[in-house]
Amino acid sequence: MTTVAGGTGADYTEKIPNNVDLHEDRRLQRALESWQPNFLSWWESMGPTLPTQDVYLRTAVNVGREGWAHFDHVPMRDYRWGIFLAERDPGRRIGFGQHMGEPAWQQVPGEYRAELRRLIVIQGDTEPASVEQQRNLGATAPSLYDLRNLFQVNVEEGRHLWAMVYLLHAYFGRDGREEAEELLHRNSGSADSPRILGAFNEETPDWLSFFMFTYFTDRDGKYQLGTLKESAFDPLSRTCEFMLKEEAHHMMVGTTGVDRVVERTAQLMVEHDSDEVAARGAIPLPMIQKYLNFHYSVSLDLFGGETSTNVANYYTAGLKGRWSEDRRKDDHKLADDAYLVDALIDAGTSKQSIGQTEVSALTGLNTDLRREYIADCQIGVNRWNKILAEAGLPQRLKLPHVAFNRKVGAFAGIEASPDGEILSADEWQHRSGQWLPTDVDKTHVRSLMRPVHERGKIASWIAPPRNGINGKPFDYEYVHLA
Ligand SMILES: [Fe+2]
Ligand SMILES: [Fe+2]
């Protein structure tokens, strides 16, 4: 493995590769080295189940601009999970809130300790959760290329766990170490100690779900990391900045994964001049739409309630900023500003309707972030619709209404159709099967999930990718199975 001395390069001679001079802090190094075997046994018991010899993986070796990754076949359990923070800007100043203009914090201020720890734990909890959700997918991968991408996402989510655990160990003393242990004890979908956020306890039983998850739910991660990258707490900011780099690949897997499913379905629809592609071993468009509806709506919930005083306080304190904070043309304090958030008007009455209400800009920050996210989600939908249009098909995919299938926030108490029409519980009961995957849909999708582990081959329900990984062709031997 490449060792890059000094600068922004990672030190791979250490047991835990890092660019934080871990060897200079023996206590911290020992603490993390004692967490390492726990991480590895978690990976062995909760990580990917398909036995492999090695996988063509990307490993981070440098956080600088000039190429940061190294590609090679590595046995997955020997992957060098490490600690990498983006380069430090010694002159960095806080960009928002009541401490705006002050130097960024290199230590955790006592008064914000509990809140910062909480933010880090919540982010940290999602990383291993997704590995757990995806652990059985290897057995049904549609190609070696896809199998490799799954494992790449998995090892990097493992690294993101390392990133958060490093912060907990380095800056939060004993409670931080306890939280780091807890991150390995909670498990996705567990009845006794589930993961913290709802979407991370849902199962990812098939590859359509995986692509929708990496498109919609990893994208939530992108937006959360984007707000933490603005944090006044500089080590958190630098950690998230580097994680965002890795996250981009996960979303590429989702975007192009759905591209390829839509492409294959469109191809068969045109070829046979019929919408009925299920019998031909593909996924019908209405089913793709239902999976989209599900993953999008549970991901919207991850942004929390439309209004939140906690988030207002985080912002004012400088803990968590807005998406693209520095590109916003306001005072970055928002104390006197107002904002329109989605709301249920006349809730509980016969006049109840979906509309908007004005709140202070600070309490509306969750809505602000959710809207940035929604606009980003729309870009993928446009892409998929372009594939349909280019195939000459009139059908289109769309994002459902923000009130559809919500379990968190203003619309948690009502049912709404994908068009935003409020429904009675009865109507919902009758019609939700048109909008969300039914058992029949899930059974069909699962019936297609037969593994294609032969080099250069691809499953019936998905088109091959346009490009391979790191300049390699599609038929490259990305994974050697055991
Ligand atoms: Fe992640
Ligand atoms: Fe991710």
XYZ file of C-alpha atoms and ligand atoms in Angstrom:
484
model
C 0.000 0.000 0.000
C 1.211 3.462 -0.849
C 2.602 5.500 2.005
C 2.555 9.216 1.524
C 4.713 11.001 4.053
C 3.717 14.337 5.496
C 1.315 16.869 4.005
C -2.209 15.659 3.561
C -1.237 12.051 2.904
C -2.309 9.203 5.078
C 0.165 7.231 7.126
C -0.341 3.573 6.221
C 2.495 2.284 8.383
C 0.234 2.666 11.413
C -2.247 0.070 12.594
C -4.952 2.667 11.987
C -4.164 4.646 8.822
C -4.678 8.331 9.528
C -3.717 11.856 8.649
C -4.247 13.219 12.160
C -0.810 12.335 13.604
C -2.391 9.706 15.781
C 1.054 8.458 16.927
C 1.553 11.735 18.778
C -1.299 11.004 21.142
C -0.594 7.585 22.631
C -3.677 7.537 24.817
C -6.023 8.229 21.982
C -4.159 5.795 19.768
C -4.500 3.034 22.373
C -8.196 3.800 22.868
C -8.876 3.566 19.152
C -6.712 0.460 18.824
C -8.848 -1.185 21.447
C -12.016 -0.202 19.586
C -10.596 -1.605 16.329
C -11.129 -5.332 17.125
C -14.709 -4.550 18.150
C -15.237 -2.862 14.824
C -13.778 -5.872 13.007
C -15.964 -8.325 14.861
C -18.977 -6.130 14.071
C -17.915 -6.213 10.384
C -17.556 -10.004 10.510
C -20.938 -10.547 12.119
C -23.035 -7.715 10.644
C -21.196 -6.850 7.411
C -21.446 -8.436 3.934
C -22.370 -12.122 4.069
C -21.205 -13.249 0.614
C -17.777 -14.920 0.916
C -15.162 -13.310 -1.318
C -11.427 -13.604 -1.812
C -10.910 -10.014 -2.774
C -12.608 -6.984 -4.267
C -11.353 -4.184 -6.509
C -11.700 -1.372 -4.003
C -10.827 2.254 -3.653
C -8.918 3.209 -0.539
C -8.392 6.814 0.467
C -4.693 7.684 0.585
C -4.652 11.437 0.433
C -7.165 14.158 1.129
C -5.598 16.722 -1.197
C -6.876 17.704 -4.604
C -4.288 15.739 -6.575
C -5.905 12.302 -6.598
C -6.892 10.870 -3.290
C -7.659 7.264 -3.951
C -5.810 4.067 -4.649
C -7.526 1.138 -6.436
C -6.555 -2.468 -5.933
C -7.903 -5.942 -5.279
C -8.023 -6.349 -1.511
C -9.579 -8.957 0.770
C -12.404 -7.006 2.374
C -11.496 -7.723 5.955
C -8.010 -6.318 5.275
C -9.469 -3.042 4.031
C -7.549 -0.197 5.660
C -10.295 1.697 7.419
C -8.708 4.908 8.506
C -9.181 8.407 9.828
C -8.992 11.209 7.304
C -9.830 14.837 7.802
C -9.782 17.387 5.010
C -6.861 19.792 5.123
C -6.976 22.353 7.892
C -7.402 25.981 7.020
C -5.628 27.723 9.907
C -7.476 30.974 9.240
C -10.972 29.439 9.139
C -13.657 31.530 10.807
C -17.186 30.684 11.842
C -19.570 31.497 8.994
C -22.930 31.912 10.750
C -24.784 32.254 14.039
C -23.941 34.238 17.119
C -20.216 33.408 16.925
C -19.933 34.430 13.296
C -16.503 35.837 12.463
C -14.760 34.233 15.444
C -12.025 31.662 14.795
C -13.356 28.117 14.281
C -13.120 25.923 17.383
C -10.381 23.345 17.630
C -11.879 21.983 20.853
C -15.460 21.416 21.949
C -16.789 24.342 24.012
C -18.207 23.040 27.322
C -21.610 24.629 26.795
C -22.167 22.804 23.467
C -20.665 19.488 24.395
C -23.893 17.519 24.782
C -25.407 18.866 21.557
C -22.300 18.249 19.476
C -21.955 14.752 20.821
C -25.583 14.078 19.937
C -25.148 15.353 16.379
C -22.083 13.169 15.880
C -23.787 10.097 17.341
C -26.827 10.506 15.092
C -24.659 10.844 12.006
C -22.422 7.976 13.164
C -25.386 5.683 13.748
C -26.511 5.833 10.112
C -23.173 4.642 8.717
C -23.003 1.082 10.096
C -26.804 0.872 9.853
C -26.703 0.917 6.065
C -24.023 -1.790 6.010
C -26.337 -3.937 8.119
C -29.300 -3.206 5.868
C -27.334 -4.226 2.788
C -25.502 -7.234 4.168
C -27.314 -9.933 2.183
C -27.409 -8.191 -1.182
C -24.158 -9.720 -2.412
C -25.893 -13.068 -2.853
C -28.173 -11.599 -5.549
C -25.925 -9.073 -7.308
C -26.866 -8.496 -10.964
C -23.182 -8.379 -12.036
C -19.657 -8.356 -10.645
C -19.514 -4.634 -11.353
C -22.564 -4.051 -9.139
C -21.235 -6.407 -6.511
C -18.040 -4.390 -6.350
C -19.967 -1.136 -6.017
C -22.024 -2.551 -3.173
C -18.884 -3.547 -1.315
C -17.263 -0.177 -2.008
C -20.239 1.571 -0.477
C -20.132 -0.831 2.475
C -16.438 -0.361 3.290
C -16.779 3.397 2.999
C -19.784 3.483 5.308
C -17.546 1.519 7.667
C -14.943 4.233 7.268
C -17.542 6.900 7.994
C -18.243 5.120 11.234
C -14.512 5.380 11.960
C -14.677 9.089 11.178
C -17.380 9.701 13.787
C -15.786 7.356 16.316
C -12.524 9.245 15.999
C -14.297 12.493 16.918
C -16.044 10.829 19.860
C -12.795 9.363 21.200
C -10.643 12.394 20.552
C -12.953 15.131 21.848
C -15.567 13.679 24.181
C -13.608 11.673 26.750
C -15.341 8.852 28.500
C -18.887 9.543 27.246
C -17.466 9.644 23.744
C -15.910 6.193 24.197
C -19.198 4.845 25.538
C -21.101 6.253 22.594
C -18.558 4.624 20.258
C -19.338 1.249 21.816
C -23.069 1.860 21.489
C -22.659 2.522 17.766
C -21.676 -1.135 17.385
C -24.390 -2.450 19.707
C -27.429 -0.872 18.098
C -28.430 -2.753 14.958
C -30.679 -2.010 12.032
C -34.158 -3.426 12.579
C -33.318 -4.820 16.021
C -36.315 -5.028 18.345
C -34.277 -4.279 21.492
C -31.813 -1.688 20.274
C -32.674 -0.392 16.822
C -30.774 2.281 14.928
C -31.804 5.829 15.841
C -33.551 6.911 12.629
C -36.517 5.178 11.004
C -35.230 4.811 7.441
C -32.191 2.982 8.792
C -34.328 0.260 10.319
C -36.091 -0.534 7.036
C -34.746 -3.522 5.189
C -32.927 -3.327 1.864
C -33.983 -6.734 0.567
C -33.383 -6.308 -3.170
C -31.280 -4.311 -5.604
C -34.012 -1.959 -6.706
C -34.304 -0.963 -3.045
C -30.524 -0.648 -2.871
C -30.390 1.734 -5.824
C -33.306 3.763 -4.463
C -31.628 3.803 -1.049
C -28.308 5.022 -2.424
C -30.120 7.605 -4.529
C -32.526 8.958 -1.904
C -31.211 8.004 1.515
C -27.489 8.454 0.891
C -28.483 11.814 -0.529
C -30.029 12.728 2.807
C -26.570 11.894 4.167
C -25.037 14.315 1.697
C -27.256 17.127 2.972
C -26.695 16.328 6.637
C -22.933 16.222 6.060
C -23.222 19.488 4.163
C -24.686 21.209 7.231
C -22.074 19.679 9.541
C -19.291 20.723 7.180
C -20.254 24.306 8.094
C -19.866 23.588 11.808
C -17.837 25.938 13.981
C -16.253 22.800 15.471
C -13.433 22.508 12.968
C -12.558 18.790 13.322
C -16.204 17.926 12.594
C -16.243 20.261 9.639
C -13.052 18.763 8.168
C -14.245 15.195 8.754
C -17.522 15.813 6.957
C -15.843 17.573 4.088
C -13.836 14.464 3.326
C -16.789 12.113 3.824
C -18.714 14.080 1.212
C -16.070 13.140 -1.315
C -16.680 9.445 -0.739
C -20.445 9.945 -0.559
C -20.511 11.200 -4.148
C -19.695 7.689 -5.365
C -22.548 6.195 -3.348
C -25.009 8.511 -5.020
C -23.520 7.772 -8.428
C -24.276 4.098 -7.717
C -27.903 5.034 -6.986
C -28.364 7.447 -9.881
C -26.881 5.176 -12.520
C -28.443 2.099 -10.930
C -31.942 3.508 -11.379
C -30.891 4.775 -14.855
C -30.069 1.234 -15.856
C -33.267 -0.277 -14.439
C -35.361 2.315 -16.291
C -33.305 1.843 -19.442
C -33.852 -1.921 -19.440
C -37.583 -1.582 -18.771
C -37.924 1.037 -21.522
C -36.004 -1.171 -23.941
C -38.377 -4.099 -23.415
C -41.453 -1.871 -23.559
C -40.378 -0.560 -26.945
C -39.205 -3.905 -28.262
C -42.503 -5.621 -27.452
C -44.699 -2.557 -27.757
C -46.193 -3.333 -24.342
C -46.079 -1.970 -20.785
C -46.128 -5.522 -19.521
C -42.476 -6.332 -18.891
C -42.810 -8.386 -15.703
C -43.134 -11.663 -17.602
C -40.050 -10.715 -19.611
C -37.909 -10.587 -16.505
C -37.918 -6.813 -15.948
C -39.497 -4.366 -13.515
C -42.619 -2.546 -14.783
C -42.512 1.240 -14.585
C -45.405 1.519 -12.087
C -43.428 -0.731 -9.741
C -40.334 1.447 -10.114
C -42.544 4.437 -9.270
C -43.778 2.724 -6.098
C -40.262 1.983 -4.908
C -39.342 5.584 -5.649
C -42.373 6.802 -3.647
C -41.391 4.691 -0.680
C -37.697 5.565 -0.510
C -38.273 9.239 -1.193
C -40.941 9.625 1.491
C -39.015 7.796 4.222
C -35.957 9.867 3.333
C -37.966 13.106 3.656
C -38.703 12.052 7.232
C -34.972 12.028 7.990
C -34.971 15.824 7.841
C -37.213 16.003 10.909
C -40.200 18.239 11.581
C -40.973 21.270 9.390
C -40.140 23.461 12.358
C -37.616 22.773 15.071
C -36.354 24.898 17.925
C -33.467 22.473 18.463
C -32.212 23.101 14.981
C -32.676 26.852 15.459
C -30.483 26.587 18.542
C -27.872 24.490 16.739
C -27.681 27.126 14.058
C -27.419 30.095 16.388
C -24.750 28.289 18.400
C -22.756 27.565 15.228
C -23.001 23.762 15.483
C -24.826 23.090 12.225
C -25.175 25.476 9.292
C -27.237 25.529 6.128
C -26.525 23.847 2.820
C -24.069 26.116 0.933
C -24.008 28.557 3.838
C -21.394 30.781 2.207
C -23.460 31.195 -0.951
C -26.491 32.545 0.937
C -27.051 36.252 0.564
C -28.308 37.166 4.020
C -26.805 38.044 7.399
C -26.146 34.365 8.328
C -27.847 34.982 11.665
C -31.490 34.972 10.557
C -32.710 36.365 13.874
C -35.165 38.779 12.213
C -36.110 36.754 9.138
C -39.306 34.860 8.381
C -39.795 31.720 6.295
C -42.738 29.821 4.820
C -42.868 26.176 5.811
C -45.205 23.370 4.713
C -48.029 22.938 7.181
C -51.388 21.388 7.802
C -53.818 24.318 7.927
C -56.884 24.065 10.226
C -55.605 20.689 11.359
C -58.240 18.347 12.754
C -61.182 20.349 11.375
C -63.314 19.664 8.319
C -61.518 22.540 6.531
C -58.126 20.888 7.056
C -55.801 21.464 4.099
C -52.176 21.274 3.061
C -50.602 24.684 2.772
C -47.866 26.869 4.161
C -47.412 28.929 7.258
C -44.930 31.631 8.166
C -42.456 30.954 10.944
C -39.174 32.502 12.049
C -36.435 31.565 9.595
C -34.456 29.887 12.345
C -37.186 27.454 13.305
C -37.809 26.683 9.624
C -34.275 25.444 8.916
C -35.292 21.781 8.553
C -37.670 22.812 5.807
C -34.958 24.848 4.138
C -32.661 21.811 4.055
C -35.441 19.482 2.925
C -36.227 21.810 0.011
C -32.583 21.845 -1.091
C -32.716 18.066 -0.977
C -35.984 17.849 -2.920
C -34.592 20.047 -5.695
C -31.583 17.736 -5.906
C -33.791 14.612 -5.995
C -35.699 16.093 -8.916
C -32.508 16.099 -11.003
C -32.404 12.298 -10.942
C -36.068 12.027 -11.847
C -35.454 14.323 -14.833
C -32.610 12.081 -15.918
C -34.742 8.968 -15.727
C -37.516 10.704 -17.632
C -35.034 11.639 -20.312
C -34.269 7.943 -20.757
C -38.009 7.294 -21.200
C -38.372 10.224 -23.589
C -35.408 9.101 -25.671
C -36.933 5.644 -25.926
C -40.026 7.364 -27.358
C -42.238 6.480 -24.395
C -44.898 8.842 -22.997
C -44.690 7.575 -19.377
C -42.872 9.660 -16.756
C -41.679 9.119 -13.195
C -42.293 11.768 -10.556
C -41.590 12.675 -6.974
C -44.700 12.309 -4.809
C -46.074 15.240 -2.819
C -44.167 16.220 0.321
C -47.141 15.140 2.480
C -47.265 11.624 1.013
C -46.516 8.731 3.406
C -44.904 10.896 6.063
C -44.350 9.597 9.578
C -42.508 12.631 10.912
C -43.502 16.294 10.963
C -46.582 18.288 10.020
C -48.132 15.539 7.890
C -47.478 12.583 10.187
C -51.089 12.596 11.356
C -52.751 12.550 7.944
C -52.717 10.439 4.808
C -52.190 12.087 1.453
C -52.039 10.834 -2.120
C -48.905 11.368 -4.254
C -50.739 14.396 -5.693
C -51.229 15.931 -2.269
C -54.901 15.165 -1.823
C -55.851 14.482 1.808
C -57.412 11.045 2.250
C -59.467 9.391 4.956
C -57.927 6.381 6.667
C -60.313 4.179 4.675
C -59.386 5.657 1.326
C -55.712 5.319 2.190
C -56.268 1.689 3.116
C -57.905 1.098 -0.250
C -55.543 3.012 -2.444
C -52.083 2.899 -0.864
C -51.282 -0.293 -2.790
C -51.352 1.779 -5.980
C -48.583 3.954 -4.612
C -46.409 1.874 -2.328
C -44.841 -1.537 -3.060
C -47.311 -4.330 -2.244
C -46.388 -7.891 -1.369
C -47.040 -8.803 -4.996
C -44.610 -6.122 -6.190
C -41.966 -7.128 -3.674
C -42.349 -10.784 -4.586
C -41.888 -9.972 -8.264
C -38.818 -7.836 -7.655
C -37.331 -10.489 -5.389
C -38.032 -13.203 -7.941
C -35.727 -11.352 -10.352
C -32.897 -11.196 -7.838
C -30.916 -14.150 -9.092
C -27.179 -13.699 -8.813
C -25.084 -13.084 -11.886
C -21.553 -13.582 -10.675
C -20.007 -14.387 -14.043
C -17.583 -11.946 -15.557
C -19.123 -9.608 -18.143
C -22.665 -10.966 -17.649
C -25.688 -9.024 -16.438
C -29.127 -9.842 -15.024
C -32.243 -9.576 -17.188
C -33.833 -6.646 -15.340
C -31.022 -4.098 -15.649
C -28.912 -2.632 -18.461
C -25.105 -2.782 -18.212
C -23.348 0.419 -17.068
C -21.901 2.831 -19.610
C -18.597 2.948 -17.796
C -16.655 0.639 -15.549
C -14.732 1.630 -12.451
C -11.437 3.519 -12.624
C -11.204 3.117 -16.396
C -11.694 -0.652 -16.247
C -14.222 -2.265 -18.623
C -17.567 -3.662 -17.493
C -16.274 -7.219 -17.915
C -13.306 -6.678 -15.628
C -12.947 -9.181 -12.798
C -14.039 -6.749 -10.084
C -14.603 -9.424 -7.468
C -13.012 -12.808 -6.876
C -15.551 -14.943 -5.089
C -14.394 -17.394 -2.459
Fe -21.701 7.550 4.854
Fe -23.100 6.754 1.809
